[in-house]
Coordinates of C-alpha atoms and ligand atoms in Angstrom, one line a residue:
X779 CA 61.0 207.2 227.1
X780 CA 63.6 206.3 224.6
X781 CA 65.2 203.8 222.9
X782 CA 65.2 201.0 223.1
X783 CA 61.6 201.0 224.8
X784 CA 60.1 203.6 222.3
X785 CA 60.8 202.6 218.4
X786 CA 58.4 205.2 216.6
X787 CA 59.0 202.5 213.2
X788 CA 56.0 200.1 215.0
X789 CA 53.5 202.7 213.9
X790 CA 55.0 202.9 210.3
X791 CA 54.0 198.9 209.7
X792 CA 51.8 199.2 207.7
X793 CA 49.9 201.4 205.2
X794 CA 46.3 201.0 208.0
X795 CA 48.6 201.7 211.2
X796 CA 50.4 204.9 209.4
X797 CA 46.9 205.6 208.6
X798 CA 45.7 205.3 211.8
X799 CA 48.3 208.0 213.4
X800 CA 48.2 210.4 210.3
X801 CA 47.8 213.9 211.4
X802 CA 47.0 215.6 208.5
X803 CA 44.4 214.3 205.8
X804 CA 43.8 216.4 202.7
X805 CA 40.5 216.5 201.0
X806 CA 39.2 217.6 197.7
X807 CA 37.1 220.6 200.0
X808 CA 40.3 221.7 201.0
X809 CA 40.7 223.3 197.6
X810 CA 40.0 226.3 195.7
X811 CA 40.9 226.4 191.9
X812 CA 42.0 229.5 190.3
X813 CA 40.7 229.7 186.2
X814 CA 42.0 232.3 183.9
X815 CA 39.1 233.5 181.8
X816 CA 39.4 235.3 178.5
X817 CA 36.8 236.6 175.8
X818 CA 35.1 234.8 173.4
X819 CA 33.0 231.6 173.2
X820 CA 34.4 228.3 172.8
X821 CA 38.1 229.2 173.4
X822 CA 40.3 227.0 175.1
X823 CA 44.2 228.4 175.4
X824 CA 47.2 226.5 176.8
X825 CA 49.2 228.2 179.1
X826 CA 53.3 227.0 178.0
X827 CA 54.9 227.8 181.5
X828 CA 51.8 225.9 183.6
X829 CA 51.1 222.4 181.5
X830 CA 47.9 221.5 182.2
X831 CA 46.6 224.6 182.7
X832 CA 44.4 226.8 180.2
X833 CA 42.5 230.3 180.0
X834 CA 38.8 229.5 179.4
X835 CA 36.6 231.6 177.6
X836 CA 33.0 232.2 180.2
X837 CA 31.1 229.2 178.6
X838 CA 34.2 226.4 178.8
X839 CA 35.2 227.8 182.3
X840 CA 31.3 227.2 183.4
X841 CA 31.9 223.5 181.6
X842 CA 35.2 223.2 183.4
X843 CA 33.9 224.4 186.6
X844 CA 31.1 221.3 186.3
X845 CA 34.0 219.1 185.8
X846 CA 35.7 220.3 189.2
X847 CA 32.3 219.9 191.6
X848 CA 32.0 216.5 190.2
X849 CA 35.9 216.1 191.4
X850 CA 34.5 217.1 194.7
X851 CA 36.2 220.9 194.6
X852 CA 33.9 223.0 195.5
X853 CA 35.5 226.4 194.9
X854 CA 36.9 228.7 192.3
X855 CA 38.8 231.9 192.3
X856 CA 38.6 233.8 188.8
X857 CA 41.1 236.0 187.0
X858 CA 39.6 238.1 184.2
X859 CA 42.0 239.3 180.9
X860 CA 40.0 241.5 179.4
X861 CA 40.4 242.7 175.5
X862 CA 40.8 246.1 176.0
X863 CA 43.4 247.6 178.3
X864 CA 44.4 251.0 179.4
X865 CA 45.8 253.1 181.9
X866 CA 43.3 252.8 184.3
X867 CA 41.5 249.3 184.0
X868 CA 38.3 250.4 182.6
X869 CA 37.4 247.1 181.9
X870 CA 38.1 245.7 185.3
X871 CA 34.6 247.4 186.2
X872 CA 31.9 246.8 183.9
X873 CA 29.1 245.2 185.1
X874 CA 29.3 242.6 182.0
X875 CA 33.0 242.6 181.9
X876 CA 34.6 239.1 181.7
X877 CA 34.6 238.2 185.1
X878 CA 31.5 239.2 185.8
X879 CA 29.8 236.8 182.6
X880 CA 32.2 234.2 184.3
X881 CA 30.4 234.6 187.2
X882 CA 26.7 234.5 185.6
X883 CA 27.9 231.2 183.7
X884 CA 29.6 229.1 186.7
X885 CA 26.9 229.8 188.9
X886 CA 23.9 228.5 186.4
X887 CA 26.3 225.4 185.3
X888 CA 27.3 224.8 189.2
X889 CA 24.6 226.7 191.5
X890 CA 26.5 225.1 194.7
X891 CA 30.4 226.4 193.6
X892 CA 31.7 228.7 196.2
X893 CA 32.5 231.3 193.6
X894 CA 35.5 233.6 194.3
X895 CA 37.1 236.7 191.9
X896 CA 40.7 238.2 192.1
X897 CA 40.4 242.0 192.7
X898 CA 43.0 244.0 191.0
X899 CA 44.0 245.8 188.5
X900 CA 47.1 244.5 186.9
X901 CA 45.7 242.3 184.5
X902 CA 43.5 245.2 182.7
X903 CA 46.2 248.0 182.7
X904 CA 48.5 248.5 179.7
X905 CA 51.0 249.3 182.2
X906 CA 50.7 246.4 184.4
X907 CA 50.8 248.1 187.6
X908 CA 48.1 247.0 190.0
X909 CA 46.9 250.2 190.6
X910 CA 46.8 253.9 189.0
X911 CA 50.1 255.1 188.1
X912 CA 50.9 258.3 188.1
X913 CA 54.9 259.6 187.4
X914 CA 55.9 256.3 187.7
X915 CA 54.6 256.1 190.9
X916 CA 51.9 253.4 191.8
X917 CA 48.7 255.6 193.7
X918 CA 46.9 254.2 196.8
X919 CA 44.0 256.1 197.5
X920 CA 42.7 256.7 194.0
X921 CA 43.2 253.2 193.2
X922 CA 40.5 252.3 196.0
X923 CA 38.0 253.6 194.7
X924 CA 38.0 251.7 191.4
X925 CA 39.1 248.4 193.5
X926 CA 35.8 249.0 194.9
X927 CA 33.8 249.4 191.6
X928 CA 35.6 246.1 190.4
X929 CA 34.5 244.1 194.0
X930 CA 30.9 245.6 193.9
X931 CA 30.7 244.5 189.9
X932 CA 31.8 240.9 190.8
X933 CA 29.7 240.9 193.6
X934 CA 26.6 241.9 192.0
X935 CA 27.1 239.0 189.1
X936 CA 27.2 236.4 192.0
X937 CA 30.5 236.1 193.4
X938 CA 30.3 235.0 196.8
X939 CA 33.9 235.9 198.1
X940 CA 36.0 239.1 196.5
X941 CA 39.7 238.6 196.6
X942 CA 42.0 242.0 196.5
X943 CA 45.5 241.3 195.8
X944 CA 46.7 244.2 194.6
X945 CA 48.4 245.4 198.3
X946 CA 46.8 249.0 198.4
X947 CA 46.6 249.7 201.9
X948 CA 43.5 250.3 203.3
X949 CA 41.5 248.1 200.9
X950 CA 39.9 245.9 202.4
X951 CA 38.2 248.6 205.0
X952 CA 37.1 250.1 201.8
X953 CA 36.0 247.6 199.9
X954 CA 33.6 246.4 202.8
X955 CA 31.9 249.7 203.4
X956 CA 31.6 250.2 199.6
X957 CA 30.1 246.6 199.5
X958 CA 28.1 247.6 202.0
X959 CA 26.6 250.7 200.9
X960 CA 25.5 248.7 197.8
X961 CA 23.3 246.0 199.8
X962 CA 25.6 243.9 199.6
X963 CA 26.9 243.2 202.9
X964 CA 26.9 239.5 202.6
X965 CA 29.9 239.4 200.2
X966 CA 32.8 237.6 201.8
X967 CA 36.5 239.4 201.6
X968 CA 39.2 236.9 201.0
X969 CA 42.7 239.5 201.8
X970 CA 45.5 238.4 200.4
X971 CA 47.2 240.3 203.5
X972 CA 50.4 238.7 203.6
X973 CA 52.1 238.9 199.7
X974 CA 55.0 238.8 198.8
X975 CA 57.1 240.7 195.7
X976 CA 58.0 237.2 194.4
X977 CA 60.0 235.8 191.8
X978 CA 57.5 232.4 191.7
X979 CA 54.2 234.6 190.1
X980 CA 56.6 234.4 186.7
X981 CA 54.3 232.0 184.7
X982 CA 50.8 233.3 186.2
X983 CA 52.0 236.8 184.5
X984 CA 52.6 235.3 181.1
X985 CA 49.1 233.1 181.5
X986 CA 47.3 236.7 182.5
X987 CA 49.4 238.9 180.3
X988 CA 50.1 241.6 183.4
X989 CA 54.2 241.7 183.9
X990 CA 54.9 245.2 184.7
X991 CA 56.0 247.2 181.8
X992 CA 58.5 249.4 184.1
X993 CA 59.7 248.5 187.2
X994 CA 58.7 246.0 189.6
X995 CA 56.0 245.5 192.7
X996 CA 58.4 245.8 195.7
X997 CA 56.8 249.0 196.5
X998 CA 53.3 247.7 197.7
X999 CA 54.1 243.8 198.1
X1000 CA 55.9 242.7 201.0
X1001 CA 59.7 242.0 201.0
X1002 CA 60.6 238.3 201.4
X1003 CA 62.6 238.9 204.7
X1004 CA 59.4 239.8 206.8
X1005 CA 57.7 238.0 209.3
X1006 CA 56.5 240.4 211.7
X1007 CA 55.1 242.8 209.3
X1008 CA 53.1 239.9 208.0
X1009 CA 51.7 239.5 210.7
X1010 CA 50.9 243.0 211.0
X1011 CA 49.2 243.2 207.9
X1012 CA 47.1 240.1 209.0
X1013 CA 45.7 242.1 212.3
X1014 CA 45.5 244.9 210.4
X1015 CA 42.8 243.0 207.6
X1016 CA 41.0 241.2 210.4
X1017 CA 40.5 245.0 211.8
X1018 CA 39.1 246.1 208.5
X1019 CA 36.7 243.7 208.0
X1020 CA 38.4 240.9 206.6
X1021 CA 36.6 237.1 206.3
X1022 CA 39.5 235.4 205.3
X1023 CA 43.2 236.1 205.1
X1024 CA 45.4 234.5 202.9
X1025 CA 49.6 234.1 202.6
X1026 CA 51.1 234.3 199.0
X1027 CA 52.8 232.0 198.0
X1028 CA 52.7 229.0 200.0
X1029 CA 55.7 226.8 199.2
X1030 CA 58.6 229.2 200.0
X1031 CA 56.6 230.7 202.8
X1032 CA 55.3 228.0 205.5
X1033 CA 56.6 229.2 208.3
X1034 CA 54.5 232.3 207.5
X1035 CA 51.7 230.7 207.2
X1036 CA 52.3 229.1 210.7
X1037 CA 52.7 232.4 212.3
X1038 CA 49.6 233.9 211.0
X1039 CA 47.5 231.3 212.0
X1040 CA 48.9 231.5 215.6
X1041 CA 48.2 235.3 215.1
X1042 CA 44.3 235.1 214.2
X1043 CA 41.1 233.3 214.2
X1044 CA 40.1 234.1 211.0
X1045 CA 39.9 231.2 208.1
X1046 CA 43.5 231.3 207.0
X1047 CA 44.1 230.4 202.8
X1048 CA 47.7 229.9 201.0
X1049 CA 48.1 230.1 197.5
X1050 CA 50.6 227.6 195.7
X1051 CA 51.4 230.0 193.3
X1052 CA 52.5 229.5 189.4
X1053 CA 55.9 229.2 189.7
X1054 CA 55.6 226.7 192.7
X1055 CA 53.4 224.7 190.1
X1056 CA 56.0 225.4 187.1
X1057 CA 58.8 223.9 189.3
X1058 CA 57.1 220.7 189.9
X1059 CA 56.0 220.2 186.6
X1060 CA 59.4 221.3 185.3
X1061 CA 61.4 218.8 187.9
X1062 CA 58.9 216.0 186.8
X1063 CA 59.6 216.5 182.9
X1064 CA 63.0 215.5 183.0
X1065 CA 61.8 212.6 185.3
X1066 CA 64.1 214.1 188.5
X1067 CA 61.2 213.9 190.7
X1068 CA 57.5 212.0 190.7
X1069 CA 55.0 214.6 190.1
X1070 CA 52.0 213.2 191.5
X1071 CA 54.3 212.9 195.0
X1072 CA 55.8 215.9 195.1
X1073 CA 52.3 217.7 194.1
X1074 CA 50.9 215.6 197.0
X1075 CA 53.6 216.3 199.4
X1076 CA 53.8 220.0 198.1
X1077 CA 50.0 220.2 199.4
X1078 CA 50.0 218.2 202.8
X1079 CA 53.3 220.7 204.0
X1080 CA 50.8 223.9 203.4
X1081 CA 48.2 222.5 205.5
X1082 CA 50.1 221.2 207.9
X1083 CA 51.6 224.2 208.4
X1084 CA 47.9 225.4 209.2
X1085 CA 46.4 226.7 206.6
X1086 CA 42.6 225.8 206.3
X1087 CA 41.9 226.7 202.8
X1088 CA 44.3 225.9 199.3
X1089 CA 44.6 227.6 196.5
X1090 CA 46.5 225.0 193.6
X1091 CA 46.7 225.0 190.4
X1092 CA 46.8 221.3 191.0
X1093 CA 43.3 221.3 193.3
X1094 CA 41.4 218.9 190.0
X1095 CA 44.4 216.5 189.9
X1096 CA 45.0 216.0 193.7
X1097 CA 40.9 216.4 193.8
X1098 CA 40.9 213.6 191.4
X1099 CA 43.6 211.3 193.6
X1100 CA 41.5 211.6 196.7
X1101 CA 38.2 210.5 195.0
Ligands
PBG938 C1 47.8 240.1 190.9 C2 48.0 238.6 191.2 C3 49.2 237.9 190.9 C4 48.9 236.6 191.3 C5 47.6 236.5 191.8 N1 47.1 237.8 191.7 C6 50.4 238.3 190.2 C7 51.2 239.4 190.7 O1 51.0 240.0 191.8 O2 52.1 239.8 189.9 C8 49.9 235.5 191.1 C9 49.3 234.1 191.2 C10 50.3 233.1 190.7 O3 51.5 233.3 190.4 O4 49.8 232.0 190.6 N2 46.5 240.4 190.6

């Protein structure tokens, strides 16, 4: 049928009929909020490139993290910065390292938050690769071994869900069986399987201090141009054990995002990334574009585009909308 007989304006009326016919509803569940946690007790640290966002010391995130279940967001996915660093992330492993204490002091502050931790180990080398480096060259299998020692040390403190992102291959195969051989089989793996070497991580490596200090990432994230080897290493994640698969970033990325779902059953997660939180911000500043509409709309396009679970920066804000 067409026009005249079908005019698609008589279910845009009004703001109950266009809620009526809406497709896609976001919900504060919908979100997981990644927190930047640094030594210390008491400390609170703005973040220049990400207003609005700080790096919590373990007792304000745990205060913080209150805050957020009461918003109705029910997860968190934690990034450590550690006061030591060194060529090969000892800190990334202790059993009372940063994250870890995170982890102790979310869970007694929110015993229901789903509690998640980035594995890698870019933000506690003092080269800034995510893995051992050796002749300038970034090593895979060594570096899974220590991946795993970080994953088993947030698991053991609580975390429910382990996160690699540091795009060794073969790490989330060995993760699993080294989760498992600890007893601790009922640790979820969150993959980011499908990251991209991106311009758009920019602020999130000044907020964690981990910018490379020679060369870039292209050699073990993914080039921007792919699609089918994304999807590749989405089957290949789900084969190794993988709970959840994510895409990285989100914005820039949607028709990605699209083809993984179609690709798997598995939960599927997209994380709006710094820069894609930056931008808005930025835009919004100089009053060229509403923030709290473009956030909105930034959020309803990724999961649209099918993704199940959100990672924001902006997960309290929107959370705090939706209420
Ligand atoms: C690496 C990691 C990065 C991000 C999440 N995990 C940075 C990188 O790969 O350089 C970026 C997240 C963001 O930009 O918000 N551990």
């Amino acid at each position: 049928m067409s026009f005249p007989a079908s005019r698609p304006r008589r279910l845009r009326r009004t703001p109950a009929l266009r809620a009526l016919v809406r497709e896609t509803v976001l919900t504060p569940k919908d979100f997981v909020f990644p927190m930047f946690i640094v030594p210390g007790r008491g400390v609170s640290l703005p973040i220049g490139s990400m207003p609005g966002q700080k790096r919590y010391s373990p007792d304000l995130a745990a205060e913080e993290a209150r805050r957020l279940w009461d918003l109705g967001v029910s997860a968190v996915l934690l990034f450590g910065i550690p006061e030591h660093k060194d060529a090969v992330g000892s800190s990334a492993y202790h059993k009372d390292g940063i994250v870890p204490q995170a982890v102790r002091a979310i869970a007694k502050a929110a015993p229901q938050m789903v509690i998640m931790t980035d594995v890698c180990l870019c933000e506690y080398t003092d080269h800034g690769h995510c893995g051992l480096v050796e002749k300038g060259e970034v090593l895979n299998d060594p570096t899974l071994e220590l991946l795993a020692k970080q994953a088993i040390a947030h698991a053991q403190a609580g975390a429910h869900v382990v996160a690699p992102s540091d795009m060794m291959d073969g790490r989330v195969g060995f993760i699993r069986e080294e989760l498992d051989d600890e007893g601790l089989e009922n640790t979820s793996i969150m993959a980011y399987s499908v990251k991209y070497a991106s311009a758009f991580y920019g602020p999130f490596r000044e907020a964690a201090e981990s910018a490379p200090a020679f060369g870039d990432r292209q050699s073990y994230q993914m080039d921007p141009a792919n699609q089918s080897e994304a999807i590749k290493e989405a089957r290949m994640d789900e084969e190794e054990g993988a709970d959840i698969l994510m895409v990285k970033p989100a914005g820039p990325y949607l028709d990605i995002v699209r083809a993984v779902r179609e690709a798997t059953d598995l939960p599927l997660a997209a994380y709006q990334v710094s820069g894609e939180y930056a931008m808005i911000h930025a835009a919004a500043e100089r009053g060229w574009i509403d923030l709290e509409r473009a956030m909105m709309e930034s959020l309803i396009g990724i999961k649209r585009a099918g993704a199940d679970i959100i990672i924001s920066y902006f997960a309290p804000h929107a959370a705090g909308l939706l209420k």
